[in-house]
Short mmCIF file of N, CA and C in Angstrom, two decimals:
data_model
loop_
_atom_site.label_atom_id
_atom_site.label_comp_id
_atom_site.label_asym_id
_atom_site.label_seq_id
_atom_site.Cartn_x
_atom_site.Cartn_y
_atom_site.Cartn_z
N MET A 1 32.35 -12.62 41.43
CA MET A 1 30.94 -12.44 41.93
C MET A 1 30.02 -13.75 42.49
N SER A 2 29.39 -13.72 43.15
CA SER A 2 28.79 -15.63 43.44
C SER A 2 27.37 -14.98 42.66
N ALA A 3 26.75 -16.31 42.67
CA ALA A 3 25.15 -16.36 41.85
C ALA A 3 24.55 -15.91 43.26
N ASP A 4 23.29 -15.22 42.64
CA ASP A 4 22.10 -14.57 42.93
C ASP A 4 20.88 -15.47 42.64
N GLY A 5 20.39 -16.48 42.84
CA GLY A 5 19.24 -17.32 43.08
C GLY A 5 18.13 -16.32 42.16
N THR A 6 18.01 -15.48 43.13
CA THR A 6 16.56 -14.35 43.36
C THR A 6 16.92 -13.90 41.97
N LEU A 7 17.90 -13.55 41.10
CA LEU A 7 18.01 -13.14 39.90
C LEU A 7 17.51 -14.12 39.00
N SER A 8 17.47 -15.61 39.05
CA SER A 8 17.03 -16.16 37.66
C SER A 8 16.61 -16.34 36.72
N SER A 9 15.31 -15.33 37.30
CA SER A 9 14.25 -14.83 36.20
C SER A 9 14.92 -14.04 35.08
N TRP A 10 14.98 -13.27 35.59
CA TRP A 10 15.60 -11.63 35.30
C TRP A 10 16.79 -12.69 33.58
N VAL A 11 17.75 -13.42 34.56
CA VAL A 11 18.64 -13.88 33.72
C VAL A 11 18.19 -14.92 32.19
N SER A 12 16.88 -15.36 32.81
CA SER A 12 16.51 -15.88 31.76
C SER A 12 15.66 -15.18 30.74
N ALA A 13 15.34 -14.22 31.09
CA ALA A 13 13.83 -13.43 30.53
C ALA A 13 15.15 -12.05 29.21
N VAL A 14 16.53 -11.72 30.07
CA VAL A 14 17.76 -11.57 29.20
C VAL A 14 18.48 -12.19 28.12
N GLY A 15 18.25 -13.67 28.65
CA GLY A 15 18.75 -14.21 27.44
C GLY A 15 17.98 -14.94 26.35
N VAL A 16 16.57 -14.57 26.11
CA VAL A 16 15.78 -14.49 25.17
C VAL A 16 15.28 -13.50 24.40
N ALA A 17 15.30 -12.15 25.25
CA ALA A 17 15.15 -10.61 25.20
C ALA A 17 15.47 -10.66 23.41
N LYS A 18 14.68 -9.51 22.80
CA LYS A 18 15.14 -8.81 21.88
C LYS A 18 14.78 -7.81 21.56
N ALA A 19 15.21 -6.88 20.47
CA ALA A 19 15.55 -5.58 20.27
C ALA A 19 13.90 -5.62 20.32
N ARG A 20 13.63 -3.55 20.03
CA ARG A 20 12.07 -3.60 19.67
C ARG A 20 12.11 -3.72 18.54
N THR A 21 13.01 -4.21 17.79
CA THR A 21 12.49 -4.05 16.46
C THR A 21 12.99 -5.40 15.71
N GLY A 22 13.45 -6.01 16.57
CA GLY A 22 13.81 -7.68 16.28
C GLY A 22 13.29 -8.44 15.04
N ASP A 23 12.18 -8.08 15.18
CA ASP A 23 10.69 -8.59 13.77
C ASP A 23 10.80 -8.44 13.18
N ASN A 24 12.04 -7.89 12.43
CA ASN A 24 11.77 -7.42 11.17
C ASN A 24 11.26 -6.10 10.68
N LEU A 25 10.36 -5.86 11.59
CA LEU A 25 9.35 -4.17 11.46
C LEU A 25 10.24 -3.04 11.09
N GLY A 26 11.57 -2.83 11.46
CA GLY A 26 12.72 -1.80 11.04
C GLY A 26 11.60 -0.14 10.64
N THR A 27 11.24 0.28 9.66
CA THR A 27 10.74 1.84 9.94
C THR A 27 9.39 1.26 9.58
N LYS A 28 8.60 0.23 10.12
CA LYS A 28 6.96 0.20 10.57
C LYS A 28 7.51 0.07 11.97
N TYR A 29 8.16 0.12 12.62
CA TYR A 29 7.99 0.18 14.08
C TYR A 29 7.40 1.34 14.73
N PRO A 30 7.90 2.28 14.76
CA PRO A 30 7.19 3.60 15.18
C PRO A 30 5.54 3.95 14.57
N ILE A 31 5.25 3.24 13.02
CA ILE A 31 3.85 3.42 13.22
C ILE A 31 3.57 2.65 13.60
N ILE A 32 3.75 1.47 13.83
CA ILE A 32 2.96 0.49 14.82
C ILE A 32 2.60 1.02 16.44
N SER A 33 3.66 1.56 16.92
CA SER A 33 4.37 1.78 18.01
C SER A 33 3.02 3.19 18.71
N GLN A 34 3.05 3.61 17.65
CA GLN A 34 2.72 4.61 18.11
C GLN A 34 0.95 4.98 17.85
N GLN A 35 0.32 3.86 17.12
CA GLN A 35 -1.23 3.79 17.36
C GLN A 35 -0.91 3.08 18.49
N LEU A 36 -0.13 1.98 18.33
CA LEU A 36 -0.62 1.24 19.81
C LEU A 36 -0.55 1.83 20.80
N TRP A 37 0.03 2.79 21.29
CA TRP A 37 0.14 3.70 22.36
C TRP A 37 -0.87 4.38 22.63
N THR A 38 -1.62 4.94 21.07
CA THR A 38 -2.73 6.10 21.44
C THR A 38 -3.76 5.09 21.98
N ALA A 39 -4.02 3.37 21.15
CA ALA A 39 -4.96 3.05 21.58
C ALA A 39 -5.03 2.48 23.32
N VAL A 40 -4.12 2.44 23.76
CA VAL A 40 -3.67 2.20 25.20
C VAL A 40 -4.13 3.63 26.07
N GLN A 41 -3.89 4.47 25.54
CA GLN A 41 -4.21 5.85 25.86
C GLN A 41 -5.67 5.86 26.47
N LYS A 42 -6.05 5.81 24.94
CA LYS A 42 -7.66 5.84 24.67
C LYS A 42 -8.67 5.08 25.25
N ALA A 43 -7.74 4.05 25.57
CA ALA A 43 -8.58 3.11 26.74
C ALA A 43 -8.63 3.27 28.23
N GLU A 44 -7.30 3.36 28.40
CA GLU A 44 -7.07 3.95 29.33
C GLU A 44 -8.09 4.93 30.17
N SER A 45 -8.38 6.32 29.76
CA SER A 45 -8.71 7.28 29.65
C SER A 45 -10.37 7.05 29.52
N GLY A 46 -10.57 6.35 28.67
CA GLY A 46 -12.09 6.07 28.13
C GLY A 46 -12.67 6.32 27.53
N ALA A 47 -11.81 7.67 26.64
CA ALA A 47 -11.84 8.20 25.42
C ALA A 47 -12.45 6.45 24.42
N ALA A 48 -12.37 5.31 24.87
CA ALA A 48 -12.80 4.08 23.30
C ALA A 48 -12.66 3.14 24.18
N SER A 49 -13.45 2.15 24.33
CA SER A 49 -13.35 0.71 24.38
C SER A 49 -11.97 -0.05 24.36
N SER A 50 -11.67 -0.94 24.93
CA SER A 50 -10.41 -1.55 24.70
C SER A 50 -10.51 -1.72 23.49
N ALA A 51 -11.35 -2.61 22.52
CA ALA A 51 -11.70 -3.38 21.69
C ALA A 51 -11.83 -2.52 20.80
N SER A 52 -12.32 -1.23 20.87
CA SER A 52 -12.16 -0.52 19.66
C SER A 52 -11.22 0.34 19.52
N ALA A 53 -10.18 0.78 20.63
CA ALA A 53 -9.25 1.04 20.29
C ALA A 53 -7.99 0.67 19.49
N LEU A 54 -8.15 -1.08 19.96
CA LEU A 54 -7.30 -1.17 19.42
C LEU A 54 -7.48 -2.04 17.92
N GLN A 55 -8.59 -1.99 17.76
CA GLN A 55 -9.55 -1.96 16.35
C GLN A 55 -8.94 -1.25 15.42
N ALA A 56 -8.86 0.50 15.85
CA ALA A 56 -9.14 1.43 15.37
C ALA A 56 -7.42 1.93 14.76
N ALA A 57 -6.20 1.53 15.90
CA ALA A 57 -4.94 1.12 15.96
C ALA A 57 -5.11 -0.03 14.39
N GLN A 58 -5.30 -1.01 15.12
CA GLN A 58 -5.00 -1.45 13.95
C GLN A 58 -5.46 -1.22 12.22
N SER A 59 -5.95 -0.79 11.91
CA SER A 59 -7.26 0.07 10.69
C SER A 59 -5.26 0.90 10.80
N ALA A 60 -4.93 1.46 11.77
CA ALA A 60 -4.53 3.34 11.08
C ALA A 60 -3.19 3.01 10.70
N ALA A 61 -2.20 1.20 11.76
CA ALA A 61 -1.16 0.84 11.56
C ALA A 61 -0.72 0.21 10.03
N THR A 62 -2.37 -0.70 9.77
CA THR A 62 -1.94 -1.23 8.49
C THR A 62 -2.13 0.08 7.34
N ALA A 63 -2.80 0.94 7.67
CA ALA A 63 -2.92 1.92 6.39
C ALA A 63 -1.26 2.80 6.07
N GLY A 64 -0.97 3.00 7.55
CA GLY A 64 -0.05 3.42 7.79
C GLY A 64 1.34 2.76 7.29
N ILE A 65 1.35 1.35 7.21
CA ILE A 65 2.34 0.65 6.91
C ILE A 65 2.45 0.29 5.20
N SER A 66 1.33 0.66 4.64
CA SER A 66 1.31 0.27 3.34
C SER A 66 1.55 0.97 2.32
N LYS A 67 1.60 2.17 3.19
CA LYS A 67 2.09 3.75 1.81
C LYS A 67 3.32 3.42 1.47
#
């Protein structure tokens, strides 16, 4: 296999990649992920401003992981 210089940025990215739960989030990951996804959807659809959607997501995630 020959080296392809156009792929060097991808090789670097893969070398430092982490799993989605690589920051020791464990069972907290789904709670945080769901709230973040909901915030993005609200912001994109215009149902909420980006700032208020993210603030609500932060509050909900914090409440969810502290149970």
